Coordinates of C-alpha atoms and ligand atoms in Angstrom, one line a residue:
M1 CA 95.0 63.1 90.7
K2 CA 91.3 63.7 91.0
V3 CA 90.6 67.3 92.0
N4 CA 87.3 66.6 93.8
E5 CA 88.7 63.8 95.9
I6 CA 91.7 65.9 97.0
M7 CA 89.4 68.9 97.7
T8 CA 87.0 66.8 99.8
A9 CA 90.0 65.6 101.9
L10 CA 91.3 69.1 102.2
E11 CA 87.9 70.5 103.2
A12 CA 87.7 68.0 106.0
K13 CA 91.2 68.8 107.2
H14 CA 90.8 72.6 106.9
P15 CA 87.2 73.3 107.6
G16 CA 86.0 76.9 106.9
E17 CA 89.2 78.1 105.3
K18 CA 87.3 79.4 102.3
E19 CA 90.0 81.5 100.5
Y20 CA 92.7 78.9 101.0
L21 CA 90.4 76.2 99.5
Q22 CA 89.4 78.5 96.7
A23 CA 93.0 79.1 95.8
V24 CA 93.9 75.4 95.9
R25 CA 90.9 74.4 93.8
E26 CA 91.8 76.9 91.1
V27 CA 95.3 75.6 90.8
L28 CA 94.4 72.0 90.9
E29 CA 91.7 72.4 88.2
S30 CA 94.2 74.1 86.0
I31 CA 97.0 71.5 86.4
E32 CA 94.9 68.3 86.5
E33 CA 95.4 67.3 82.9
V34 CA 99.1 68.0 82.8
Y35 CA 99.6 66.4 86.2
N36 CA 98.0 63.2 85.2
Q37 CA 100.4 62.9 82.2
H38 CA 103.2 62.7 84.8
P39 CA 103.0 59.5 86.9
E40 CA 106.2 60.5 88.7
F41 CA 104.3 63.5 90.2
E42 CA 101.5 61.2 91.4
K43 CA 104.1 58.7 92.8
A44 CA 105.9 61.4 94.8
K45 CA 102.5 62.9 96.0
I46 CA 103.6 66.3 94.8
V47 CA 100.1 67.9 95.1
E48 CA 99.5 66.4 98.6
R49 CA 102.8 67.9 99.8
L50 CA 102.5 71.2 98.0
V51 CA 99.1 72.2 99.5
E52 CA 100.4 72.1 103.1
P53 CA 102.8 74.8 104.3
D54 CA 106.3 73.6 105.5
R55 CA 105.5 75.4 108.8
I56 CA 103.5 78.3 110.3
F57 CA 104.7 80.6 113.1
T58 CA 102.0 82.3 115.2
F59 CA 103.1 84.8 117.8
R60 CA 101.8 87.4 120.2
V61 CA 102.7 91.0 119.4
T62 CA 102.3 93.4 122.4
W63 CA 102.9 97.1 122.1
V64 CA 101.9 100.4 123.8
D65 CA 99.6 102.8 122.0
R66 CA 99.6 106.6 122.1
N67 CA 97.4 106.7 125.2
G68 CA 99.7 104.4 127.1
E69 CA 97.3 101.4 126.7
V70 CA 98.8 98.0 126.2
Q71 CA 97.7 96.4 122.9
T72 CA 98.0 92.8 121.9
N73 CA 97.8 91.6 118.2
L74 CA 98.6 88.3 116.6
G75 CA 101.6 87.9 114.2
Y76 CA 102.1 85.2 111.6
R77 CA 104.6 83.9 109.1
V78 CA 103.7 81.0 106.8
Q79 CA 106.8 79.4 105.3
Y80 CA 105.1 77.5 102.5
N81 CA 107.5 75.9 100.1
A82 CA 111.2 76.3 99.6
A83 CA 111.8 74.0 96.6
L84 CA 113.0 77.0 94.4
G85 CA 114.7 79.1 97.0
A86 CA 114.5 80.7 100.4
Y87 CA 110.9 81.6 101.4
K88 CA 109.8 85.0 99.9
G89 CA 106.6 87.0 100.2
G90 CA 105.0 90.0 101.8
L91 CA 103.7 90.9 105.2
R92 CA 100.1 92.1 105.4
F93 CA 98.9 94.3 108.2
H94 CA 95.1 94.4 108.1
K95 CA 92.4 93.9 110.6
A96 CA 91.0 90.9 108.7
V97 CA 94.3 89.0 108.6
N98 CA 94.2 85.4 110.0
V99 CA 96.1 82.3 109.4
S100 CA 93.7 81.1 106.6
M101 CA 94.1 84.3 104.6
L102 CA 97.9 84.0 104.9
K103 CA 97.8 80.4 103.8
F104 CA 95.9 81.3 100.7
L105 CA 98.3 84.2 100.0
G106 CA 101.3 82.0 100.7
F107 CA 100.0 79.2 98.4
E108 CA 99.5 81.7 95.6
Q109 CA 103.0 83.1 96.2
I110 CA 104.7 79.7 95.5
F111 CA 103.4 79.8 91.9
K112 CA 103.9 83.5 91.4
N113 CA 107.5 83.4 92.6
S114 CA 108.1 80.4 90.3
L115 CA 106.8 82.3 87.3
T116 CA 109.5 85.0 87.8
N117 CA 112.1 82.3 87.0
L118 CA 114.1 83.5 90.0
P119 CA 115.3 81.3 92.9
L120 CA 112.4 82.3 95.2
G121 CA 110.4 80.0 97.5
G122 CA 106.9 80.9 98.7
G123 CA 105.9 82.5 102.0
K124 CA 103.6 85.1 103.5
G125 CA 103.0 86.8 106.9
G126 CA 101.4 89.6 108.7
S127 CA 99.2 90.6 111.5
D128 CA 95.7 91.6 112.4
F129 CA 97.1 95.0 113.4
D130 CA 95.0 97.7 111.8
P131 CA 97.1 100.6 110.5
V132 CA 94.0 102.8 109.8
G133 CA 94.1 105.9 112.1
K134 CA 97.4 105.0 113.7
T135 CA 100.1 107.6 114.3
D136 CA 103.6 107.2 112.9
E137 CA 105.0 106.4 116.4
E138 CA 102.4 103.7 116.8
I139 CA 103.3 102.1 113.5
M140 CA 107.0 102.2 114.5
R141 CA 106.3 100.6 117.9
F142 CA 104.2 97.9 116.4
C143 CA 106.8 97.1 113.8
Q144 CA 109.5 96.8 116.5
A145 CA 107.3 94.5 118.6
F146 CA 106.5 92.4 115.6
M147 CA 110.2 92.0 114.8
Y148 CA 111.1 90.9 118.3
E149 CA 109.5 87.6 117.4
L150 CA 110.0 87.3 113.7
W151 CA 113.7 88.1 113.5
R152 CA 115.0 84.6 114.4
N153 CA 113.1 83.0 111.5
I154 CA 114.2 85.3 108.7
G155 CA 117.4 86.0 106.8
P156 CA 118.5 86.3 103.2
D157 CA 119.0 82.5 102.8
Q158 CA 116.1 81.6 105.1
D159 CA 113.1 83.8 104.5
S160 CA 112.9 87.3 103.2
P161 CA 109.6 89.2 103.9
A162 CA 108.5 92.3 102.1
G163 CA 105.5 94.6 102.0
D164 CA 101.9 93.9 101.1
V165 CA 98.6 95.5 102.1
G166 CA 99.3 97.9 105.0
V167 CA 103.1 97.5 104.7
G168 CA 105.1 99.9 102.5
G169 CA 108.4 101.6 102.6
R170 CA 107.9 103.2 106.0
E171 CA 107.0 100.0 107.7
I172 CA 109.8 98.1 106.0
G173 CA 112.2 100.8 107.4
Y174 CA 111.0 100.3 111.0
L175 CA 111.0 96.5 110.6
Y176 CA 114.5 96.5 109.2
G177 CA 115.8 98.9 111.9
A178 CA 114.5 96.4 114.5
Y179 CA 115.9 93.4 112.6
K180 CA 119.3 94.9 112.3
K181 CA 119.5 95.7 116.1
L182 CA 118.3 92.2 117.1
A183 CA 120.3 90.2 114.6
R184 CA 123.4 92.4 115.1
E185 CA 124.2 92.4 111.4
H186 CA 123.4 94.5 108.4
S187 CA 121.9 91.6 106.5
T188 CA 120.0 93.6 103.9
G189 CA 118.6 90.6 102.0
A190 CA 116.5 89.7 105.1
L191 CA 113.8 92.1 104.0
T192 CA 113.0 93.7 100.6
G193 CA 111.2 96.9 99.7
K194 CA 113.8 98.9 101.6
S195 CA 114.5 102.5 100.7
Y196 CA 117.2 103.3 98.2
G197 CA 120.4 104.3 100.0
W198 CA 120.4 101.5 102.5
G199 CA 119.8 98.4 100.4
G200 CA 116.7 99.2 98.6
S201 CA 116.3 98.8 94.8
L202 CA 115.3 101.6 92.5
V203 CA 111.9 100.9 90.8
R204 CA 110.8 98.4 93.6
P205 CA 108.1 100.8 94.9
E206 CA 106.6 101.1 91.4
A207 CA 107.4 97.5 90.3
T208 CA 104.1 95.7 91.0
G209 CA 102.1 98.4 89.1
F210 CA 104.7 98.7 86.3
G211 CA 104.8 94.9 85.9
A212 CA 101.1 94.7 85.8
I213 CA 100.8 97.2 83.0
Y214 CA 103.6 95.6 81.1
Y215 CA 101.5 92.4 81.2
V216 CA 98.3 94.3 80.3
E217 CA 100.1 95.9 77.3
R218 CA 100.9 92.4 76.0
M219 CA 97.3 91.2 76.5
V220 CA 96.1 94.3 74.5
K221 CA 98.7 93.8 71.7
Q222 CA 97.8 90.1 71.5
T223 CA 94.5 91.1 70.0
G224 CA 96.1 93.6 67.6
D225 CA 94.9 96.5 69.8
K226 CA 96.9 99.3 71.5
M227 CA 97.1 101.0 74.9
E228 CA 96.8 104.6 73.7
G229 CA 93.5 106.1 74.6
K230 CA 92.3 103.1 76.6
R231 CA 90.2 104.0 79.7
I232 CA 91.5 102.1 82.7
A233 CA 89.7 101.7 86.0
L234 CA 91.9 100.9 89.0
S235 CA 90.6 99.9 92.5
G236 CA 92.4 101.1 95.5
F237 CA 94.8 104.0 95.7
G238 CA 97.8 102.4 97.5
N239 CA 101.3 101.5 96.3
V240 CA 100.1 99.1 93.6
A241 CA 97.5 101.4 92.0
W242 CA 100.0 104.2 92.2
G243 CA 102.6 102.3 90.1
A244 CA 99.9 101.1 87.7
A245 CA 98.6 104.7 87.3
I246 CA 102.1 106.0 86.4
K247 CA 102.8 103.3 83.8
A248 CA 99.3 103.3 82.3
T249 CA 99.5 107.1 81.8
E250 CA 103.0 106.9 80.4
L251 CA 101.7 104.4 77.8
G252 CA 98.9 106.8 76.7
A253 CA 96.0 105.1 78.6
K254 CA 93.6 107.2 80.7
V255 CA 93.1 106.3 84.3
V256 CA 89.3 107.0 84.8
A257 CA 88.8 105.6 88.3
L258 CA 90.4 105.0 91.6
S259 CA 88.6 103.7 94.6
G260 CA 88.7 103.1 98.4
P261 CA 86.6 101.5 101.1
D262 CA 84.6 104.7 101.2
G263 CA 83.7 104.9 97.4
V264 CA 85.0 105.8 94.0
C265 CA 86.7 108.8 92.5
E266 CA 86.0 109.2 88.8
L267 CA 88.7 111.1 86.9
P268 CA 87.0 112.4 83.7
N269 CA 90.3 113.7 82.3
G270 CA 92.5 111.0 83.6
I271 CA 95.2 111.4 86.2
D272 CA 98.0 113.9 86.2
Q273 CA 101.4 114.0 88.0
E274 CA 100.1 116.1 90.9
M275 CA 97.3 113.6 91.5
I276 CA 99.7 110.7 91.2
D277 CA 102.0 112.3 93.8
Y278 CA 99.0 112.9 96.1
M279 CA 98.2 109.2 96.1
L280 CA 101.4 108.7 98.2
V281 CA 100.2 111.4 100.6
M282 CA 96.9 109.7 101.0
R283 CA 98.5 106.4 101.7
A284 CA 100.9 107.9 104.3
S285 CA 98.0 109.6 106.1
N286 CA 96.6 106.2 107.1
R287 CA 93.1 107.6 106.6
N288 CA 92.2 105.1 104.0
K289 CA 89.7 107.5 102.2
V290 CA 89.7 108.0 98.5
Q291 CA 87.4 111.0 99.0
D292 CA 90.6 113.0 100.0
M293 CA 91.5 113.0 96.2
A294 CA 88.2 114.8 95.3
D295 CA 88.6 117.2 98.2
K296 CA 92.1 118.1 97.0
F297 CA 91.3 118.3 93.3
P298 CA 87.7 119.4 92.9
G299 CA 86.5 119.1 89.3
K300 CA 89.4 116.8 88.4
A301 CA 88.1 114.0 90.7
V302 CA 84.5 113.4 91.4
F303 CA 83.7 111.3 94.5
T304 CA 80.7 109.0 94.9
P305 CA 80.3 107.3 98.3
G306 CA 79.7 103.6 98.3
K307 CA 80.3 103.1 94.6
K308 CA 82.9 100.7 93.3
A309 CA 85.4 101.3 90.5
W310 CA 83.6 98.7 88.4
M311 CA 80.6 100.9 87.9
V312 CA 82.7 103.3 85.9
K313 CA 82.7 102.7 82.1
C314 CA 86.2 101.5 81.1
D315 CA 88.1 99.4 78.5
I316 CA 90.5 97.8 81.0
A317 CA 89.6 96.9 84.6
C318 CA 92.4 96.3 87.1
P319 CA 91.5 95.3 90.7
C320 CA 94.5 96.6 92.8
A321 CA 93.2 96.5 96.3
F322 CA 92.1 93.2 98.0
Q323 CA 91.1 89.6 97.4
N324 CA 87.7 88.9 96.1
E325 CA 87.0 92.5 95.6
L326 CA 85.4 92.0 92.2
A327 CA 82.2 89.9 92.3
E328 CA 80.2 88.2 89.6
E329 CA 77.7 91.0 89.5
D330 CA 80.5 93.5 89.1
A331 CA 81.9 91.4 86.2
K332 CA 78.4 91.5 84.5
E333 CA 78.3 95.3 84.9
L334 CA 81.7 95.7 83.4
I335 CA 80.9 93.4 80.5
A336 CA 77.6 95.3 79.9
N337 CA 79.6 98.6 79.9
G338 CA 82.0 97.2 77.2
V339 CA 85.1 96.2 79.2
K340 CA 87.7 94.7 76.8
Y341 CA 90.4 93.4 79.1
V342 CA 90.6 92.5 82.8
A343 CA 93.8 92.0 84.7
E344 CA 93.9 91.1 88.4
V345 CA 96.6 93.0 90.2
S346 CA 95.5 92.3 93.7
N347 CA 96.1 88.6 94.8
M348 CA 92.9 86.7 93.9
G349 CA 91.1 90.0 93.3
C350 CA 88.2 88.4 91.4
Q351 CA 85.7 85.9 92.7
P352 CA 85.5 82.6 90.8
G353 CA 82.1 83.6 89.4
A354 CA 83.6 86.9 88.0
I355 CA 86.4 85.0 86.3
A356 CA 84.0 82.6 84.8
A357 CA 81.8 85.5 83.5
F358 CA 84.8 87.2 81.8
Q359 CA 86.0 83.9 80.3
A360 CA 82.5 83.1 79.0
A361 CA 82.3 86.5 77.4
K362 CA 85.7 85.8 75.8
I363 CA 87.3 88.8 77.6
P364 CA 91.0 88.2 78.1
F365 CA 91.5 87.8 81.8
G366 CA 95.0 88.0 83.4
P367 CA 95.3 86.3 86.9
G368 CA 97.0 88.0 89.8
K369 CA 99.8 85.5 90.2
A370 CA 101.1 86.4 86.8
V371 CA 100.0 90.0 86.5
N372 CA 101.3 91.2 89.8
A373 CA 104.5 89.1 89.9
G374 CA 106.6 92.2 89.0
G375 CA 106.7 93.2 92.7
V376 CA 108.2 90.0 94.0
A377 CA 110.4 89.8 90.9
T378 CA 111.9 93.2 91.7
S379 CA 112.4 92.0 95.3
G380 CA 114.4 89.2 93.8
L381 CA 116.5 91.7 91.9
E382 CA 116.9 93.7 95.2
I383 CA 118.3 90.6 96.9
C384 CA 120.7 90.1 94.0
Q385 CA 121.9 93.7 94.4
N386 CA 122.3 93.2 98.1
A387 CA 124.3 90.0 97.7
G388 CA 126.6 91.7 95.2
H389 CA 126.8 95.0 97.2
I390 CA 125.8 96.9 94.1
N391 CA 123.1 99.3 93.0
W392 CA 121.6 99.0 89.5
T393 CA 120.3 102.2 87.9
A394 CA 116.5 102.7 87.5
P395 CA 116.6 101.8 83.7
E396 CA 118.7 98.7 84.4
V397 CA 116.1 97.5 87.0
D398 CA 113.2 98.5 84.8
Q399 CA 114.6 96.6 81.8
K400 CA 115.1 93.4 83.8
L401 CA 111.5 93.8 85.2
H402 CA 110.1 94.3 81.7
K403 CA 111.9 91.2 80.5
I404 CA 110.7 89.1 83.4
M405 CA 107.1 90.2 82.7
N406 CA 107.4 89.5 79.0
D407 CA 108.8 86.0 79.8
I408 CA 105.9 85.4 82.2
Y409 CA 103.4 86.5 79.6
D410 CA 105.0 84.2 77.0
M411 CA 104.9 81.2 79.4
C412 CA 101.2 81.9 80.1
V413 CA 100.6 81.9 76.4
K414 CA 102.6 78.7 75.9
Y415 CA 100.8 76.8 78.6
G416 CA 97.4 78.5 78.3
T417 CA 96.6 78.4 74.5
Q418 CA 93.5 76.4 74.0
P419 CA 92.7 74.2 71.0
D420 CA 90.3 76.9 69.7
G421 CA 93.2 79.4 69.7
T422 CA 92.0 81.4 72.7
I423 CA 94.3 82.0 75.7
N424 CA 93.3 80.9 79.1
Y425 CA 95.8 82.9 81.1
V426 CA 94.7 81.4 84.4
K427 CA 95.5 77.9 83.3
G428 CA 98.7 79.0 81.6
A429 CA 100.0 80.8 84.7
N430 CA 99.1 77.9 87.0
I431 CA 100.7 75.2 84.8
A432 CA 103.9 77.2 84.2
G433 CA 104.3 78.0 87.8
F434 CA 103.5 74.5 88.9
M435 CA 105.9 72.7 86.6
R436 CA 109.0 74.5 87.9
V437 CA 108.2 73.8 91.5
A438 CA 107.1 70.2 90.9
N439 CA 110.3 69.4 89.0
A440 CA 112.4 70.9 91.8
M441 CA 110.5 68.9 94.4
L442 CA 111.0 65.7 92.5
A443 CA 114.7 66.4 92.1
Q444 CA 115.2 67.1 95.8
G445 CA 113.6 63.9 97.0
I446 CA 110.9 63.1 99.5
I447 CA 111.5 65.6 102.3
Ligands
LIG1 N1 103.4 91.3 98.6 C1 103.9 91.2 97.3 C2 103.3 90.0 96.6 O1 102.2 89.7 96.9 C3 105.4 91.3 97.2 C4 106.2 90.2 97.8 C5 107.7 90.4 97.9 O2 108.2 91.4 97.3 O3 108.3 89.5 98.5 O4 103.9 89.4 95.8

């Protein structure tokens, strides 16, 4: 395999699909050396097959808004690769969603799901529906209209969507209600991120954030350092940042920043339980404004409009919001301010120039597909519970999640340790994720 040749062919086939091409390039560059040691991969054209989704569904979603106006959005599901199990991955509702974005996310999902060591294939879906400013009824009507189309293509052994940006517990509830009515069966494994009591798993809401901090804790310990007292800057204030804030605080770190599209809230004394609970209120309001935190807790949270979380002095930086949210100039500012560890919690949260800057400065950098894998891993645990008609206790789920994150971390170290002893977590995660999928594809033949 020659990365540049493959990329040139892909660029011609998928012109303008920047994020998808960026995600593919990163993986191919990481695996090139290992791949070329396996002529059987080359013979079976594993990479050429892996970069294309198995199939993509695009559908019209029509619904009626609060003023009685008919609205039409586009819905998608990208079923990427099923070598390891039924397709699995979130649904994203955001105005910028298009097929290219979902292809990049679906491609990343293959490797992330593989890292969990669970039987999960890779998929992703969503819509250009913008939840900002929508009423609860509008959200429900949209979710129902979306499921009218999607329901035939999902199921516990086929494809199991979950939440992502703009899709949380409330949306999964409405989506599942519609699915159940259309499919005429209580097939709980068809969607994950359900509420506890009707098929949901305890700890699933917190899982992405908890898992990320378990991974960060290992990165910190690797250097002989400890979490206590570390200042941690999180971007976003949604479900992922919420879980990360809880676990980081529990481990003695201090959350010094949260951010939103409107600016940043600095938290000079860290975050307390009341503020953590308020993050959920902010998310449910659909206002998408972090300033609400400063308005609610004057003095404890100081809002600056237009400023990013990366301008706040911190030891650990964790992008938790959206792809490419941390640019090279942000990385330089973080480095100048003494950042010691960076862990991507959002999928592809850092631009390639930012990752290169962290790596050049020898700052340990954890990539999204490993750091944020706790979310989908716990979705996998939710499916296990659904299949067995059982509910594990919160400590049982948390313990399994913790073990999965430790195993992922160990695999990243195994495949990412460089001759000079440093750890390239990006390379480690990509190689470890790839090997499992490639071996499964080989074993299952040319199909
Ligand atoms: N959207 C999350 C992710 O990016 C969770 C997916 C899932 O639970 O299936 O991995």
